PDB file of C-alpha atoms in Angstrom:
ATOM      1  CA  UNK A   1      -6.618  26.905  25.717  1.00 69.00           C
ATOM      2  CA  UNK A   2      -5.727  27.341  22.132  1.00 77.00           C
ATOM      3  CA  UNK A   3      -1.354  27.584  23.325  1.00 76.00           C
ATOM      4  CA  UNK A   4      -1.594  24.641  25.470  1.00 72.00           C
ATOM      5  CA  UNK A   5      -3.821  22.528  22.221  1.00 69.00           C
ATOM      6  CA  UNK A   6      -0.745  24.045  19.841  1.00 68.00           C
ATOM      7  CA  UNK A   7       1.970  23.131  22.521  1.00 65.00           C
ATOM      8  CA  UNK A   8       0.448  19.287  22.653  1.00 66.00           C
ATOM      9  CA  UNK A   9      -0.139  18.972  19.313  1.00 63.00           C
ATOM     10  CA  UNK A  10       3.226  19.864  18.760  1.00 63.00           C
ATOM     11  CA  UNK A  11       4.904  17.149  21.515  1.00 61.00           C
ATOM     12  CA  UNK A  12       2.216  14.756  19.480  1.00 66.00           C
ATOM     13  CA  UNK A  13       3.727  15.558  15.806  1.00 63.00           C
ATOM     14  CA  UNK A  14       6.937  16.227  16.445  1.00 71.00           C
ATOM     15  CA  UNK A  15       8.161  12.368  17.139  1.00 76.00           C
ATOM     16  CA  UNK A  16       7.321  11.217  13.795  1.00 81.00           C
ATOM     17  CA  UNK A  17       8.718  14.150  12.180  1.00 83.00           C
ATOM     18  CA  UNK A  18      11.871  13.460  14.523  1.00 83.00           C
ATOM     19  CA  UNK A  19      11.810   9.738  13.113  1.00 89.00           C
ATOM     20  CA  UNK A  20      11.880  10.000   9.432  1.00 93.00           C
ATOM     21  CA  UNK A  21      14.204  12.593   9.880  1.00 93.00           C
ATOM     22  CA  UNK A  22      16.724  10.317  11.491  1.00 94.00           C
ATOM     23  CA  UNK A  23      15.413   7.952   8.996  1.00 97.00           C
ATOM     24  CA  UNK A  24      16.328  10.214   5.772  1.00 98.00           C
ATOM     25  CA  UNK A  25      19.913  11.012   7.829  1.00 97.00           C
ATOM     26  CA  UNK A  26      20.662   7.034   7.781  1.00 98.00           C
ATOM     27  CA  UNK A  27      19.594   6.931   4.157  1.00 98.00           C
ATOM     28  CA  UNK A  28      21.856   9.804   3.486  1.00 98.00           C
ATOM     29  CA  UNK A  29      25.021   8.156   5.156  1.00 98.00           C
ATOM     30  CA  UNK A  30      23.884   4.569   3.105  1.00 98.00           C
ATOM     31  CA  UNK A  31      23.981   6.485  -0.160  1.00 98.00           C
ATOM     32  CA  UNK A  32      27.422   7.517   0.730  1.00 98.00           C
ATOM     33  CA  UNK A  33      28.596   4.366   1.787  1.00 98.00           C
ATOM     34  CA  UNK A  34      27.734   2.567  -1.377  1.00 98.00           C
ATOM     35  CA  UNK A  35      29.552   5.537  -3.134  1.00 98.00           C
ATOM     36  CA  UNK A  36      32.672   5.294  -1.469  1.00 98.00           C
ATOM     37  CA  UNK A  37      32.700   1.994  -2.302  1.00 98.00           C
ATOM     38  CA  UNK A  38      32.090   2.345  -5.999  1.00 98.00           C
ATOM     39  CA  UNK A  39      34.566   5.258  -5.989  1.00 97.00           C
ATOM     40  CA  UNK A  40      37.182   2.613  -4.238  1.00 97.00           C
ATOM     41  CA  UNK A  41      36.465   0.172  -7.068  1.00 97.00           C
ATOM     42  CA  UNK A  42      36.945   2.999  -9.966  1.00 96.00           C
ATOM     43  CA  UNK A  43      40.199   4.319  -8.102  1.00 96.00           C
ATOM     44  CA  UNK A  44      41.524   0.479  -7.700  1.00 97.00           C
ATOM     45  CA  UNK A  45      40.955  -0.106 -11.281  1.00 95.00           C
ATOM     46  CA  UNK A  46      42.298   2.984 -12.774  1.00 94.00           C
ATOM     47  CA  UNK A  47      39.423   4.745 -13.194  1.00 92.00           C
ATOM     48  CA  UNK A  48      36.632   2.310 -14.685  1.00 92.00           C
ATOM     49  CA  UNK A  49      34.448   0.340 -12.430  1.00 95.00           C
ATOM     50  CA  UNK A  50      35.004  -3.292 -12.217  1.00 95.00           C
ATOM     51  CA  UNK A  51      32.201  -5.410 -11.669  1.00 94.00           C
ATOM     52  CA  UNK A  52      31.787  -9.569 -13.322  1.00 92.00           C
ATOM     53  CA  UNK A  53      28.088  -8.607 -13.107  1.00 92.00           C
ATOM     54  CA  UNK A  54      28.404  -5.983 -15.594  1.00 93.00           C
ATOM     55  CA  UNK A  55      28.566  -2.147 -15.601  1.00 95.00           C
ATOM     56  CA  UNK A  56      26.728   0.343 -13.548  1.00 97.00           C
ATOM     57  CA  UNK A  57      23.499   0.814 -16.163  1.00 97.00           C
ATOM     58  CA  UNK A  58      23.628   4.314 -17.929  1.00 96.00           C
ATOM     59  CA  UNK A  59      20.376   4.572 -19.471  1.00 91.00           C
ATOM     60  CA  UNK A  60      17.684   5.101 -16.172  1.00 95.00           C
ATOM     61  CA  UNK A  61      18.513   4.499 -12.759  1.00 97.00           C
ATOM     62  CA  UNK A  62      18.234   1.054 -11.732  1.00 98.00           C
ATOM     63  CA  UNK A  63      17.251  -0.765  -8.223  1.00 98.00           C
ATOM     64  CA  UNK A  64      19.955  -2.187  -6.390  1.00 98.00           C
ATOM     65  CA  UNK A  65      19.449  -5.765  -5.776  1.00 98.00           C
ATOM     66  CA  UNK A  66      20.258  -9.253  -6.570  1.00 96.00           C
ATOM     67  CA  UNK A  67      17.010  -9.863  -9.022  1.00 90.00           C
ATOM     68  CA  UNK A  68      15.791  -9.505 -12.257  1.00 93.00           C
ATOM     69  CA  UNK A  69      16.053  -6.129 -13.563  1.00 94.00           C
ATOM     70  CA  UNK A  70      17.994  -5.282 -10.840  1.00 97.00           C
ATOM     71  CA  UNK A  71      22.063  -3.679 -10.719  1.00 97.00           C
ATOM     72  CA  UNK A  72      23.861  -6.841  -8.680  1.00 97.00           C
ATOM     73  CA  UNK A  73      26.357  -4.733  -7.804  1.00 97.00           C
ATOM     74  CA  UNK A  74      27.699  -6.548  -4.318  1.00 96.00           C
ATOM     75  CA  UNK A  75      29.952  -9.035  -5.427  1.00 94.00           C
ATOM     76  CA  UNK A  76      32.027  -6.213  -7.186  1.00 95.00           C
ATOM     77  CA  UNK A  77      32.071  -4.125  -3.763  1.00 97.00           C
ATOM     78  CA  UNK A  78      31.400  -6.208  -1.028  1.00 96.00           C
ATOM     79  CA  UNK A  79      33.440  -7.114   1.251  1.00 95.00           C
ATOM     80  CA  UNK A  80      36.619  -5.573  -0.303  1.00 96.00           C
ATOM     81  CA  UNK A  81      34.831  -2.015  -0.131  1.00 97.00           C
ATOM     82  CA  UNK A  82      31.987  -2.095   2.139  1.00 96.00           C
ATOM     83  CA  UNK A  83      31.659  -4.243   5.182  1.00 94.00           C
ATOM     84  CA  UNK A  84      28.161  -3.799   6.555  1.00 95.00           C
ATOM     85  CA  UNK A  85      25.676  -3.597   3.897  1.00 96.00           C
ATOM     86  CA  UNK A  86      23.130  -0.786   3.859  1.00 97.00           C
ATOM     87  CA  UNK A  87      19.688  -0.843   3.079  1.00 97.00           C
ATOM     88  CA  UNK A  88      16.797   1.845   3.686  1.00 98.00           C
ATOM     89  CA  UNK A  89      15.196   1.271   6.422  1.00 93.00           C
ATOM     90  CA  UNK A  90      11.535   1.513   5.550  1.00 94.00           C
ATOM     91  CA  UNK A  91      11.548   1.051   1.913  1.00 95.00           C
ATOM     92  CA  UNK A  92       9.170  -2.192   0.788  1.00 95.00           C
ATOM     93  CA  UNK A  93      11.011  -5.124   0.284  1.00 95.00           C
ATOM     94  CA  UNK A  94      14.677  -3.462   1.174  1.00 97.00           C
ATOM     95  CA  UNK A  95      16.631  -6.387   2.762  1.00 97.00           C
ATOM     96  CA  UNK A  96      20.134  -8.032   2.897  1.00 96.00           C
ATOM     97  CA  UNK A  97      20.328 -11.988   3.406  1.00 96.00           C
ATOM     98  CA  UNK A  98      23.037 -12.753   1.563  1.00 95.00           C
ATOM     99  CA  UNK A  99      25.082 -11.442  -1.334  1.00 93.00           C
ATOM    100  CA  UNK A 100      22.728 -12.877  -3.345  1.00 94.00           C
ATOM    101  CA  UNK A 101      19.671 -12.042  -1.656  1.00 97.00           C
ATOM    102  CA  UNK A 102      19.264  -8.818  -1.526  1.00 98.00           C
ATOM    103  CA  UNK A 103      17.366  -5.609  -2.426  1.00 98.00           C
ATOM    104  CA  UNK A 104      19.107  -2.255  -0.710  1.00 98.00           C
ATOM    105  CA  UNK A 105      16.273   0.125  -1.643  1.00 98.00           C
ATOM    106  CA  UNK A 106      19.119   2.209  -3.324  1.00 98.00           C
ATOM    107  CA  UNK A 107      19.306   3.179  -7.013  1.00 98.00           C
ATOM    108  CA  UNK A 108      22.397   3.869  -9.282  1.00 98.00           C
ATOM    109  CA  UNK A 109      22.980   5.049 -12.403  1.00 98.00           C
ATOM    110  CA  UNK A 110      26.203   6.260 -14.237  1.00 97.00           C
ATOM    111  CA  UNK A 111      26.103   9.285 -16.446  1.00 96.00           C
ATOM    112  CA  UNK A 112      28.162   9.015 -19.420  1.00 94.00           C
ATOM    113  CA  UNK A 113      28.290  12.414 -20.734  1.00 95.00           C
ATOM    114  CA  UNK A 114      30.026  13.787 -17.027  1.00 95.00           C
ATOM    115  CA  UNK A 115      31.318  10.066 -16.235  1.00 93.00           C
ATOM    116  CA  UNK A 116      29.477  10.879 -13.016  1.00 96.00           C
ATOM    117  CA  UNK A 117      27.292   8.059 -11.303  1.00 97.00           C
ATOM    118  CA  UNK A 118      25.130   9.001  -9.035  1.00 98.00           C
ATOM    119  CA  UNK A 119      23.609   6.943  -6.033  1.00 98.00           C
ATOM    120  CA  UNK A 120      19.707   7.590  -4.375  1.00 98.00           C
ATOM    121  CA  UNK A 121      17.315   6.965  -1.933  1.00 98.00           C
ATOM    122  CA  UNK A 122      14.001   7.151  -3.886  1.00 97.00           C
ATOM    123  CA  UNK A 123      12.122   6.625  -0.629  1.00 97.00           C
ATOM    124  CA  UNK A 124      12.977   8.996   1.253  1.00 98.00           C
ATOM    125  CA  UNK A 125      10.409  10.531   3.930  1.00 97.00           C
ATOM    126  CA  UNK A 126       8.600  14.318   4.074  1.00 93.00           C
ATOM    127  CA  UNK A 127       9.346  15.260   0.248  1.00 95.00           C
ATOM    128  CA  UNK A 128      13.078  15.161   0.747  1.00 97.00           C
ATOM    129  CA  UNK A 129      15.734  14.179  -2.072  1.00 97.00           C
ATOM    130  CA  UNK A 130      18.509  12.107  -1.164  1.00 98.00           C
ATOM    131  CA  UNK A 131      20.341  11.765  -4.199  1.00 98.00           C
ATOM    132  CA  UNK A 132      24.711  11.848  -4.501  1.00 98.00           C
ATOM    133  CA  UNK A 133      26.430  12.054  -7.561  1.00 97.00           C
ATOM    134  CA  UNK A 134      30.506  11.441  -7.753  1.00 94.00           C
TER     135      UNK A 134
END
């Protein structure tokens, strides 16, 4: 009795584990995409990133999307750099409209000291860190 209550519960757990999983994999390959595309930017421009909306923010890690307090950083990569525009797929408010209504769900930040920046999915699902720094 007790195997074939473990064996169910399993079959009953298991999907949603098997979902945010494949969730956490697409945020993974997002945070990538959004890096490549910075990186393009930086190698285009010989080595600094051009964006009219100003520079990746240095101080804290900042949201990106197209409001207030926000990094706007799509019209600098979009669509010369990225064609299809990622955002996480569960995270509140995460969207894409237009490029100037958005919200990805992703955060950037660029570390001065290294002249690393470093792209995340602060959302991500069963305690696991999606964060990529180039």
């Amino acid at each position: 009795l007790v195997a074939v209550l473990s064996v169910s519960l399993f079959f009953i757990v298991n999907p949603f584990v098997r979902f945010a999983d494949a969730r956490n994999r697409d945020r993974l390959s997002d945070v990538n995409t959004i890096l490549n595309a910075v990186s393009q930017n930086i190698g285009d421009h010989k080595g600094a990133f051009f964006c009219s909306t100003g520079s990746i923010p240095t101080t804290t890690s900042t949201r990106i999307a197209s409001g207030a307090g926000s990094y706007n950083i799509l019209p600098c990569i979009y669509p010369m750099y990225i064609q299809q525009i990622p955002f996480d797929p569960q995270a509140m408010g995460a969207h894409f409209t237009s490029v100037s209504d958005y919200d990805l769900g992703y955060f950037i930040v660029l570390n001065i000291t290294n002249n690393r920046v470093t792209v995340s999915a602060p959302f991500a699902e069963g305690g696991a860190i999606i964060s990529v720094s180039r």
